[in-house]
Amino acid sequence: MTASLVPLMLLAPVLVAVAASDLRHMRIPNALSLAAVALFVISMPWFPPDDLPMRLVVAGGVFVIGFAAFCLRLIGGGDVKILAALLLFVPVSQMPVFANIFAAALLVGIAVILLVRLLPAARRSSWPSMQRTRRFPMGISIALAGLAHPFLAPLAAGSI
């Protein structure tokens, strides 16, 4: 594992909290996004200085596009904020790998939620994510992608 992925692993507790909150409440508190950004600022010494401007551009671009999608009611506001914050931790050279991991995490997350919603216990649950609606707790997939990336990126690079 490269040293540039260490801060992403330090973000793991925040990502677990994101998944748990989105699963339980279909809401990602602003405090979790702010915690991720604060951890990024604290972790800046681990990142190559020439990588930082592009990370900010990518995260900002995702935030702007995500905000437009939020305005069109295509994605939740918490999802937009935590995804942009998460991208601050992904090395620019690994963005294509992260995009593939995120796509796979979306598919896994949707499949698991759809299957769990079929269970009788899920139908009795008061959790909004377990109700049969078109809404999906995307924070689960965002967290899964962030948690998996430090382990899968080296595999994709052939360094393991």
Tab-separated table of N, CA and C in Angstrom:
chain	number	residue	atom	x	y	z
A	1	MET	N	0.842	-1.177	0.000
A	1	MET	CA	0.000	0.000	0.000
A	1	MET	C	0.890	1.244	0.000
A	2	THR	N	0.531	2.213	-0.829
A	2	THR	CA	1.334	3.423	-0.880
A	2	THR	C	0.994	4.327	0.293
A	3	ALA	N	1.953	5.139	0.686
A	3	ALA	CA	1.751	6.049	1.816
A	3	ALA	C	0.634	7.042	1.538
A	4	SER	N	0.374	7.354	0.258
A	4	SER	CA	-0.673	8.321	-0.070
A	4	SER	C	-2.071	7.781	0.231
A	5	LEU	N	-2.187	6.476	0.469
A	5	LEU	CA	-3.488	5.893	0.795
A	5	LEU	C	-3.732	5.808	2.303
A	6	VAL	N	-2.721	6.104	3.110
A	6	VAL	CA	-2.871	6.058	4.564
A	6	VAL	C	-3.981	6.997	5.048
A	7	PRO	N	-4.036	8.259	4.587
A	7	PRO	CA	-5.130	9.123	5.044
A	7	PRO	C	-6.524	8.585	4.695
A	8	LEU	N	-6.638	7.913	3.566
A	8	LEU	CA	-7.923	7.323	3.194
A	8	LEU	C	-8.309	6.234	4.180
A	9	MET	N	-7.326	5.499	4.679
A	9	MET	CA	-7.620	4.482	5.691
A	9	MET	C	-7.989	5.137	7.027
A	10	LEU	N	-7.401	6.308	7.314
A	10	LEU	CA	-7.757	7.031	8.532
A	10	LEU	C	-9.195	7.555	8.464
A	11	LEU	N	-9.696	7.706	7.262
A	11	LEU	CA	-11.059	8.175	7.048
A	11	LEU	C	-12.092	7.070	7.283
A	12	ALA	N	-11.645	5.845	7.448
A	12	ALA	CA	-12.541	4.690	7.565
A	12	ALA	C	-13.649	4.859	8.608
A	13	PRO	N	-13.365	5.331	9.824
A	13	PRO	CA	-14.468	5.473	10.796
A	13	PRO	C	-15.556	6.445	10.327
A	14	VAL	N	-15.147	7.494	9.645
A	14	VAL	CA	-16.142	8.454	9.114
A	14	VAL	C	-16.985	7.763	8.049
A	15	LEU	N	-16.356	6.981	7.191
A	15	LEU	CA	-17.095	6.296	6.129
A	15	LEU	C	-18.064	5.262	6.696
A	16	VAL	N	-17.649	4.565	7.740
A	16	VAL	CA	-18.556	3.606	8.391
A	16	VAL	C	-19.757	4.347	8.975
A	17	ALA	N	-19.514	5.496	9.588
A	17	ALA	CA	-20.612	6.301	10.143
A	17	ALA	C	-21.536	6.811	9.037
A	18	VAL	N	-20.970	7.157	7.889
A	18	VAL	CA	-21.781	7.593	6.741
A	18	VAL	C	-22.716	6.466	6.305
A	19	ALA	N	-22.160	5.276	6.143
A	19	ALA	CA	-22.980	4.133	5.707
A	19	ALA	C	-24.075	3.830	6.729
A	20	ALA	N	-23.724	3.828	7.997
A	20	ALA	CA	-24.698	3.510	9.044
A	20	ALA	C	-25.812	4.552	9.097
A	21	SER	N	-25.453	5.817	9.010
A	21	SER	CA	-26.459	6.876	9.062
A	21	SER	C	-27.375	6.830	7.849
A	22	ASP	N	-26.793	6.625	6.674
A	22	ASP	CA	-27.622	6.587	5.467
A	22	ASP	C	-28.527	5.360	5.468
A	23	LEU	N	-28.028	4.247	5.944
A	23	LEU	CA	-28.848	3.038	6.019
A	23	LEU	C	-29.999	3.230	6.999
A	24	ARG	N	-29.709	3.801	8.137
A	24	ARG	CA	-30.719	3.943	9.194
A	24	ARG	C	-31.698	5.090	8.952
A	25	HIS	N	-31.172	6.237	8.475
A	25	HIS	CA	-31.995	7.446	8.402
A	25	HIS	C	-32.192	8.010	6.995
A	26	MET	N	-31.467	7.469	6.001
A	26	MET	CA	-31.455	8.035	4.650
A	26	MET	C	-31.006	9.505	4.716
A	27	ARG	N	-30.019	9.734	5.563
A	27	ARG	CA	-29.498	11.082	5.758
A	27	ARG	C	-28.037	10.965	6.181
A	28	ILE	N	-27.208	11.832	5.604
A	28	ILE	CA	-25.800	11.893	5.987
A	28	ILE	C	-25.574	13.251	6.651
A	29	PRO	N	-25.312	13.264	7.956
A	29	PRO	CA	-25.141	14.541	8.653
A	29	PRO	C	-23.969	15.359	8.098
A	30	ASN	N	-24.165	16.675	8.088
A	30	ASN	CA	-23.100	17.576	7.639
A	30	ASN	C	-21.835	17.384	8.460
A	31	ALA	N	-21.982	17.020	9.732
A	31	ALA	CA	-20.816	16.847	10.600
A	31	ALA	C	-19.857	15.790	10.050
A	32	LEU	N	-20.397	14.760	9.395
A	32	LEU	CA	-19.519	13.721	8.838
A	32	LEU	C	-18.733	14.248	7.642
A	33	SER	N	-19.377	15.034	6.793
A	33	SER	CA	-18.664	15.642	5.658
A	33	SER	C	-17.612	16.620	6.157
A	34	LEU	N	-17.961	17.405	7.165
A	34	LEU	CA	-17.001	18.354	7.740
A	34	LEU	C	-15.842	17.625	8.412
A	35	ALA	N	-16.124	16.505	9.063
A	35	ALA	CA	-15.058	15.712	9.672
A	35	ALA	C	-14.105	15.185	8.604
A	36	ALA	N	-14.656	14.761	7.471
A	36	ALA	CA	-13.816	14.268	6.371
A	36	ALA	C	-12.918	15.391	5.843
A	37	VAL	N	-13.481	16.572	5.655
A	37	VAL	CA	-12.683	17.697	5.160
A	37	VAL	C	-11.620	18.078	6.190
A	38	ALA	N	-11.962	18.087	7.461
A	38	ALA	CA	-10.986	18.401	8.506
A	38	ALA	C	-9.858	17.370	8.518
A	39	LEU	N	-10.204	16.100	8.359
A	39	LEU	CA	-9.179	15.054	8.307
A	39	LEU	C	-8.285	15.234	7.084
A	40	PHE	N	-8.873	15.681	5.975
A	40	PHE	CA	-8.075	15.971	4.781
A	40	PHE	C	-7.054	17.071	5.075
A	41	VAL	N	-7.504	18.143	5.713
A	41	VAL	CA	-6.603	19.258	6.021
A	41	VAL	C	-5.469	18.785	6.931
A	42	ILE	N	-5.810	17.981	7.930
A	42	ILE	CA	-4.798	17.455	8.850
A	42	ILE	C	-3.838	16.512	8.129
A	43	SER	N	-4.343	15.802	7.126
A	43	SER	CA	-3.543	14.803	6.412
A	43	SER	C	-2.731	15.379	5.254
A	44	MET	N	-2.856	16.649	4.993
A	44	MET	CA	-2.182	17.235	3.828
A	44	MET	C	-0.681	16.948	3.749
A	45	PRO	N	0.040	16.848	4.873
A	45	PRO	CA	1.473	16.533	4.754
A	45	PRO	C	1.755	15.178	4.079
A	46	TRP	N	0.793	14.242	4.099
A	46	TRP	CA	0.992	12.943	3.464
A	46	TRP	C	0.865	13.012	1.944
A	47	PHE	N	0.223	14.060	1.464
A	47	PHE	CA	-0.051	14.137	0.023
A	47	PHE	C	1.065	14.865	-0.713
A	48	PRO	N	1.373	14.405	-1.924
A	48	PRO	CA	2.364	15.144	-2.719
A	48	PRO	C	1.826	16.556	-3.018
A	49	PRO	N	2.630	17.584	-2.784
A	49	PRO	CA	2.149	18.957	-2.971
A	49	PRO	C	1.617	19.242	-4.376
A	50	ASP	N	2.241	18.643	-5.385
A	50	ASP	CA	1.783	18.907	-6.753
A	50	ASP	C	0.454	18.208	-7.068
A	51	ASP	N	0.021	17.301	-6.222
A	51	ASP	CA	-1.236	16.563	-6.394
A	51	ASP	C	-2.439	17.325	-5.811
A	52	LEU	N	-2.169	18.192	-4.836
A	52	LEU	CA	-3.245	18.865	-4.102
A	52	LEU	C	-4.144	19.741	-4.971
A	53	PRO	N	-3.612	20.585	-5.850
A	53	PRO	CA	-4.522	21.432	-6.642
A	53	PRO	C	-5.511	20.615	-7.488
A	54	MET	N	-5.036	19.545	-8.082
A	54	MET	CA	-5.924	18.745	-8.925
A	54	MET	C	-6.968	18.008	-8.090
A	55	ARG	N	-6.603	17.573	-6.898
A	55	ARG	CA	-7.583	16.941	-6.000
A	55	ARG	C	-8.709	17.934	-5.693
A	56	LEU	N	-8.325	19.181	-5.426
A	56	LEU	CA	-9.324	20.214	-5.136
A	56	LEU	C	-10.208	20.481	-6.351
A	57	VAL	N	-9.618	20.487	-7.537
A	57	VAL	CA	-10.389	20.715	-8.763
A	57	VAL	C	-11.377	19.573	-8.986
A	58	VAL	N	-10.916	18.346	-8.829
A	58	VAL	CA	-11.800	17.184	-9.027
A	58	VAL	C	-12.932	17.189	-8.005
A	59	ALA	N	-12.591	17.384	-6.744
A	59	ALA	CA	-13.615	17.403	-5.695
A	59	ALA	C	-14.597	18.550	-5.925
A	60	GLY	N	-14.088	19.712	-6.302
A	60	GLY	CA	-14.962	20.852	-6.594
A	60	GLY	C	-15.861	20.589	-7.788
A	61	GLY	N	-15.309	19.967	-8.820
A	61	GLY	CA	-16.114	19.625	-9.996
A	61	GLY	C	-17.222	18.641	-9.663
A	62	VAL	N	-16.888	17.640	-8.869
A	62	VAL	CA	-17.897	16.666	-8.443
A	62	VAL	C	-18.963	17.350	-7.595
A	63	PHE	N	-18.538	18.284	-6.747
A	63	PHE	CA	-19.499	19.010	-5.916
A	63	PHE	C	-20.454	19.832	-6.784
A	64	VAL	N	-19.937	20.535	-7.790
A	64	VAL	CA	-20.776	21.369	-8.659
A	64	VAL	C	-21.741	20.500	-9.469
A	65	ILE	N	-21.232	19.435	-10.072
A	65	ILE	CA	-22.095	18.533	-10.845
A	65	ILE	C	-23.111	17.859	-9.926
A	66	GLY	N	-22.647	17.456	-8.749
A	66	GLY	CA	-23.540	16.843	-7.770
A	66	GLY	C	-24.620	17.795	-7.301
A	67	PHE	N	-24.268	19.069	-7.131
A	67	PHE	CA	-25.263	20.058	-6.725
A	67	PHE	C	-26.346	20.195	-7.794
A	68	ALA	N	-25.921	20.187	-9.053
A	68	ALA	CA	-26.907	20.246	-10.143
A	68	ALA	C	-27.815	19.017	-10.097
A	69	ALA	N	-27.227	17.847	-9.867
A	69	ALA	CA	-28.023	16.616	-9.764
A	69	ALA	C	-28.953	16.668	-8.551
A	70	PHE	N	-28.478	17.260	-7.452
A	70	PHE	CA	-29.313	17.435	-6.265
A	70	PHE	C	-30.506	18.340	-6.587
A	71	CYS	N	-30.256	19.427	-7.297
A	71	CYS	CA	-31.335	20.351	-7.672
A	71	CYS	C	-32.380	19.661	-8.550
A	72	LEU	N	-31.945	18.681	-9.326
A	72	LEU	CA	-32.866	17.910	-10.176
A	72	LEU	C	-33.461	16.713	-9.436
A	73	ARG	N	-33.133	16.609	-8.132
A	73	ARG	CA	-33.618	15.520	-7.275
A	73	ARG	C	-33.149	14.137	-7.734
A	74	LEU	N	-31.934	14.098	-8.272
A	74	LEU	CA	-31.357	12.833	-8.722
A	74	LEU	C	-30.462	12.195	-7.669
A	75	ILE	N	-30.001	12.999	-6.716
A	75	ILE	CA	-29.062	12.528	-5.698
A	75	ILE	C	-29.294	13.369	-4.441
A	76	GLY	N	-28.990	12.783	-3.296
A	76	GLY	CA	-29.150	13.503	-2.033
A	76	GLY	C	-28.012	14.476	-1.790
A	77	GLY	N	-28.288	15.522	-1.043
A	77	GLY	CA	-27.276	16.520	-0.732
A	77	GLY	C	-26.127	15.962	0.085
A	78	GLY	N	-26.434	15.091	1.036
A	78	GLY	CA	-25.380	14.475	1.843
A	78	GLY	C	-24.469	13.600	0.995
A	79	ASP	N	-25.061	12.909	0.023
A	79	ASP	CA	-24.262	12.073	-0.884
A	79	ASP	C	-23.275	12.935	-1.670
A	80	VAL	N	-23.740	14.077	-2.144
A	80	VAL	CA	-22.884	14.984	-2.913
A	80	VAL	C	-21.707	15.451	-2.061
A	81	LYS	N	-22.011	15.883	-0.840
A	81	LYS	CA	-20.964	16.433	0.027
A	81	LYS	C	-19.935	15.382	0.428
A	82	ILE	N	-20.388	14.197	0.800
A	82	ILE	CA	-19.420	13.190	1.256
A	82	ILE	C	-18.615	12.630	0.078
A	83	LEU	N	-19.225	12.526	-1.104
A	83	LEU	CA	-18.465	12.050	-2.269
A	83	LEU	C	-17.376	13.057	-2.633
A	84	ALA	N	-17.705	14.339	-2.632
A	84	ALA	CA	-16.695	15.360	-2.927
A	84	ALA	C	-15.577	15.321	-1.876
A	85	ALA	N	-15.952	15.192	-0.608
A	85	ALA	CA	-14.945	15.121	0.459
A	85	ALA	C	-14.076	13.873	0.303
A	86	LEU	N	-14.683	12.749	-0.036
A	86	LEU	CA	-13.931	11.507	-0.225
A	86	LEU	C	-12.913	11.638	-1.353
A	87	LEU	N	-13.293	12.314	-2.420
A	87	LEU	CA	-12.380	12.449	-3.554
A	87	LEU	C	-11.137	13.267	-3.221
A	88	LEU	N	-11.187	14.063	-2.168
A	88	LEU	CA	-9.990	14.779	-1.726
A	88	LEU	C	-8.892	13.806	-1.302
A	89	PHE	N	-9.278	12.612	-0.896
A	89	PHE	CA	-8.333	11.618	-0.387
A	89	PHE	C	-7.778	10.690	-1.470
A	90	VAL	N	-8.351	10.743	-2.658
A	90	VAL	CA	-7.944	9.822	-3.719
A	90	VAL	C	-6.841	10.467	-4.562
A	91	PRO	N	-5.691	9.810	-4.668
A	91	PRO	CA	-4.620	10.362	-5.501
A	91	PRO	C	-5.101	10.551	-6.942
A	92	VAL	N	-4.692	11.641	-7.552
A	92	VAL	CA	-5.144	11.969	-8.904
A	92	VAL	C	-4.835	10.828	-9.873
A	93	SER	N	-3.686	10.217	-9.726
A	93	SER	CA	-3.312	9.117	-10.628
A	93	SER	C	-4.228	7.900	-10.466
A	94	GLN	N	-4.935	7.821	-9.349
A	94	GLN	CA	-5.807	6.677	-9.093
A	94	GLN	C	-7.297	6.987	-9.291
A	95	MET	N	-7.606	8.175	-9.781
A	95	MET	CA	-9.012	8.541	-10.001
A	95	MET	C	-9.729	7.569	-10.941
A	96	PRO	N	-9.108	7.142	-12.056
A	96	PRO	CA	-9.814	6.171	-12.913
A	96	PRO	C	-10.092	4.849	-12.197
A	97	VAL	N	-9.149	4.398	-11.386
A	97	VAL	CA	-9.353	3.166	-10.618
A	97	VAL	C	-10.481	3.372	-9.609
A	98	PHE	N	-10.463	4.534	-8.934
A	98	PHE	CA	-11.539	4.818	-7.978
A	98	PHE	C	-12.891	4.858	-8.676
A	99	ALA	N	-12.946	5.433	-9.862
A	99	ALA	CA	-14.212	5.494	-10.601
A	99	ALA	C	-14.763	4.090	-10.853
A	100	ASN	N	-13.895	3.163	-11.195
A	100	ASN	CA	-14.336	1.781	-11.410
A	100	ASN	C	-14.771	1.116	-10.109
A	101	ILE	N	-14.027	1.360	-9.041
A	101	ILE	CA	-14.398	0.805	-7.733
A	101	ILE	C	-15.741	1.379	-7.297
A	102	PHE	N	-15.938	2.679	-7.507
A	102	PHE	CA	-17.197	3.327	-7.132
A	102	PHE	C	-18.357	2.768	-7.952
A	103	ALA	N	-18.153	2.555	-9.242
A	103	ALA	CA	-19.207	1.975	-10.084
A	103	ALA	C	-19.587	0.578	-9.584
A	104	ALA	N	-18.578	-0.219	-9.264
A	104	ALA	CA	-18.852	-1.561	-8.736
A	104	ALA	C	-19.563	-1.474	-7.388
A	105	ALA	N	-19.141	-0.539	-6.532
A	105	ALA	CA	-19.774	-0.370	-5.218
A	105	ALA	C	-21.236	0.058	-5.368
A	106	LEU	N	-21.528	0.887	-6.361
A	106	LEU	CA	-22.920	1.271	-6.614
A	106	LEU	C	-23.760	0.048	-6.977
A	107	LEU	N	-23.232	-0.770	-7.861
A	107	LEU	CA	-23.970	-1.978	-8.267
A	107	LEU	C	-24.176	-2.918	-7.083
A	108	VAL	N	-23.134	-3.123	-6.301
A	108	VAL	CA	-23.244	-3.997	-5.129
A	108	VAL	C	-24.234	-3.416	-4.125
A	109	GLY	N	-24.119	-2.129	-3.863
A	109	GLY	CA	-25.013	-1.488	-2.909
A	109	GLY	C	-26.476	-1.580	-3.322
A	110	ILE	N	-26.763	-1.310	-4.576
A	110	ILE	CA	-28.142	-1.391	-5.074
A	110	ILE	C	-28.651	-2.821	-4.981
A	111	ALA	N	-27.827	-3.766	-5.406
A	111	ALA	CA	-28.250	-5.177	-5.370
A	111	ALA	C	-28.538	-5.634	-3.939
A	112	VAL	N	-27.667	-5.286	-3.013
A	112	VAL	CA	-27.853	-5.716	-1.623
A	112	VAL	C	-29.112	-5.080	-1.035
A	113	ILE	N	-29.306	-3.795	-1.242
A	113	ILE	CA	-30.498	-3.131	-0.699
A	113	ILE	C	-31.769	-3.725	-1.309
A	114	LEU	N	-31.769	-3.953	-2.603
A	114	LEU	CA	-32.953	-4.539	-3.240
A	114	LEU	C	-33.245	-5.938	-2.699
A	115	LEU	N	-32.203	-6.728	-2.477
A	115	LEU	CA	-32.396	-8.072	-1.923
A	115	LEU	C	-32.854	-8.028	-0.471
A	116	VAL	N	-32.255	-7.149	0.313
A	116	VAL	CA	-32.635	-7.044	1.728
A	116	VAL	C	-34.077	-6.562	1.855
A	117	ARG	N	-34.489	-5.670	0.967
A	117	ARG	CA	-35.867	-5.165	1.009
A	117	ARG	C	-36.900	-6.272	0.784
A	118	LEU	N	-36.480	-7.383	0.216
A	118	LEU	CA	-37.395	-8.506	-0.004
A	118	LEU	C	-37.636	-9.329	1.258
A	119	LEU	N	-36.761	-9.183	2.245
A	119	LEU	CA	-36.889	-9.967	3.471
A	119	LEU	C	-38.077	-9.481	4.297
A	120	PRO	N	-38.807	-10.401	4.946
A	120	PRO	CA	-39.943	-9.997	5.786
A	120	PRO	C	-39.557	-9.007	6.889
A	121	ALA	N	-38.394	-9.190	7.491
A	121	ALA	CA	-37.955	-8.285	8.555
A	121	ALA	C	-37.764	-6.866	8.016
A	122	ALA	N	-37.290	-6.738	6.795
A	122	ALA	CA	-37.100	-5.417	6.201
A	122	ALA	C	-38.446	-4.734	5.973
A	123	ARG	N	-39.445	-5.505	5.589
A	123	ARG	CA	-40.779	-4.923	5.368
A	123	ARG	C	-41.378	-4.395	6.669
A	124	ARG	N	-41.014	-5.003	7.780
A	124	ARG	CA	-41.519	-4.556	9.088
A	124	ARG	C	-40.679	-3.423	9.671
A	125	SER	N	-39.528	-3.175	9.105
A	125	SER	CA	-38.600	-2.174	9.626
A	125	SER	C	-39.157	-0.757	9.440
A	126	SER	N	-38.812	0.102	10.374
A	126	SER	CA	-39.207	1.510	10.258
A	126	SER	C	-38.112	2.344	9.580
A	127	TRP	N	-37.025	1.692	9.210
A	127	TRP	CA	-35.937	2.412	8.564
A	127	TRP	C	-36.375	2.848	7.166
A	128	PRO	N	-36.211	4.103	6.819
A	128	PRO	CA	-36.620	4.571	5.491
A	128	PRO	C	-35.915	3.837	4.345
A	129	SER	N	-34.686	3.409	4.555
A	129	SER	CA	-33.948	2.729	3.486
A	129	SER	C	-34.525	1.349	3.169
A	130	MET	N	-35.313	0.801	4.074
A	130	MET	CA	-35.888	-0.526	3.859
A	130	MET	C	-37.266	-0.472	3.192
A	131	GLN	N	-37.793	0.719	3.020
A	131	GLN	CA	-39.096	0.850	2.367
A	131	GLN	C	-38.920	0.713	0.865
A	132	ARG	N	-39.888	0.111	0.240
A	132	ARG	CA	-39.812	-0.092	-1.215
A	132	ARG	C	-40.158	1.204	-1.940
A	133	THR	N	-39.139	1.961	-2.182
A	133	THR	CA	-39.280	3.216	-2.915
A	133	THR	C	-38.205	3.252	-3.982
A	134	ARG	N	-38.198	4.313	-4.721
A	134	ARG	CA	-37.149	4.486	-5.730
A	134	ARG	C	-35.886	5.067	-5.101
A	135	ARG	N	-35.946	5.435	-3.835
A	135	ARG	CA	-34.797	6.026	-3.152
A	135	ARG	C	-33.812	4.934	-2.737
A	136	PHE	N	-32.544	5.291	-2.778
A	136	PHE	CA	-31.480	4.348	-2.466
A	136	PHE	C	-30.457	5.039	-1.558
A	137	PRO	N	-30.041	4.404	-0.459
A	137	PRO	CA	-29.037	5.007	0.419
A	137	PRO	C	-27.638	4.915	-0.200
A	138	MET	N	-27.317	5.895	-1.036
A	138	MET	CA	-26.071	5.870	-1.795
A	138	MET	C	-24.835	6.015	-0.909
A	139	GLY	N	-25.022	6.512	0.307
A	139	GLY	CA	-23.894	6.632	1.227
A	139	GLY	C	-23.234	5.292	1.502
A	140	ILE	N	-24.006	4.228	1.407
A	140	ILE	CA	-23.448	2.882	1.604
A	140	ILE	C	-22.417	2.587	0.513
A	141	SER	N	-22.772	2.884	-0.716
A	141	SER	CA	-21.847	2.627	-1.834
A	141	SER	C	-20.657	3.572	-1.816
A	142	ILE	N	-20.887	4.820	-1.440
A	142	ILE	CA	-19.784	5.779	-1.346
A	142	ILE	C	-18.791	5.293	-0.292
A	143	ALA	N	-19.315	4.887	0.864
A	143	ALA	CA	-18.447	4.390	1.934
A	143	ALA	C	-17.726	3.114	1.502
A	144	LEU	N	-18.439	2.210	0.860
A	144	LEU	CA	-17.825	0.966	0.395
A	144	LEU	C	-16.674	1.249	-0.566
A	145	ALA	N	-16.874	2.170	-1.485
A	145	ALA	CA	-15.816	2.515	-2.437
A	145	ALA	C	-14.604	3.103	-1.715
A	146	GLY	N	-14.861	3.991	-0.755
A	146	GLY	CA	-13.757	4.588	-0.003
A	146	GLY	C	-13.009	3.582	0.849
A	147	LEU	N	-13.748	2.624	1.420
A	147	LEU	CA	-13.115	1.597	2.245
A	147	LEU	C	-12.356	0.575	1.397
A	148	ALA	N	-12.857	0.277	0.214
A	148	ALA	CA	-12.230	-0.732	-0.644
A	148	ALA	C	-11.045	-0.186	-1.426
A	149	HIS	N	-11.065	1.098	-1.724
A	149	HIS	CA	-10.028	1.671	-2.594
A	149	HIS	C	-8.590	1.430	-2.115
A	150	PRO	N	-8.269	1.623	-0.835
A	150	PRO	CA	-6.872	1.399	-0.428
A	150	PRO	C	-6.390	-0.033	-0.659
A	151	PHE	N	-7.323	-0.970	-0.710
A	151	PHE	CA	-6.948	-2.372	-0.900
A	151	PHE	C	-6.986	-2.791	-2.364
A	152	LEU	N	-7.909	-2.213	-3.130
A	152	LEU	CA	-8.062	-2.607	-4.527
A	152	LEU	C	-7.171	-1.807	-5.475
A	153	ALA	N	-6.852	-0.570	-5.143
A	153	ALA	CA	-6.009	0.249	-6.020
A	153	ALA	C	-4.634	-0.384	-6.256
A	154	PRO	N	-3.961	-0.880	-5.201
A	154	PRO	CA	-2.678	-1.539	-5.464
A	154	PRO	C	-2.807	-2.776	-6.358
A	155	LEU	N	-3.926	-3.489	-6.229
A	155	LEU	CA	-4.148	-4.650	-7.102
A	155	LEU	C	-4.272	-4.215	-8.542
A	156	ALA	N	-5.007	-3.119	-8.757
A	156	ALA	CA	-5.183	-2.614	-10.116
A	156	ALA	C	-3.864	-2.124	-10.711
A	157	ALA	N	-2.996	-1.606	-9.845
A	157	ALA	CA	-1.695	-1.109	-10.300
A	157	ALA	C	-0.685	-2.241	-10.452
A	158	GLY	N	-1.047	-3.437	-9.976
A	158	GLY	CA	-0.141	-4.573	-10.070
A	158	GLY	C	0.969	-4.536	-9.045
A	159	SER	N	0.806	-3.726	-7.985
A	159	SER	CA	1.883	-3.620	-7.002
A	159	SER	C	1.774	-4.646	-5.882
A	160	ILE	N	0.745	-5.476	-5.924
A	160	ILE	CA	0.629	-6.547	-4.908
A	160	ILE	C	0.771	-7.875	-5.593
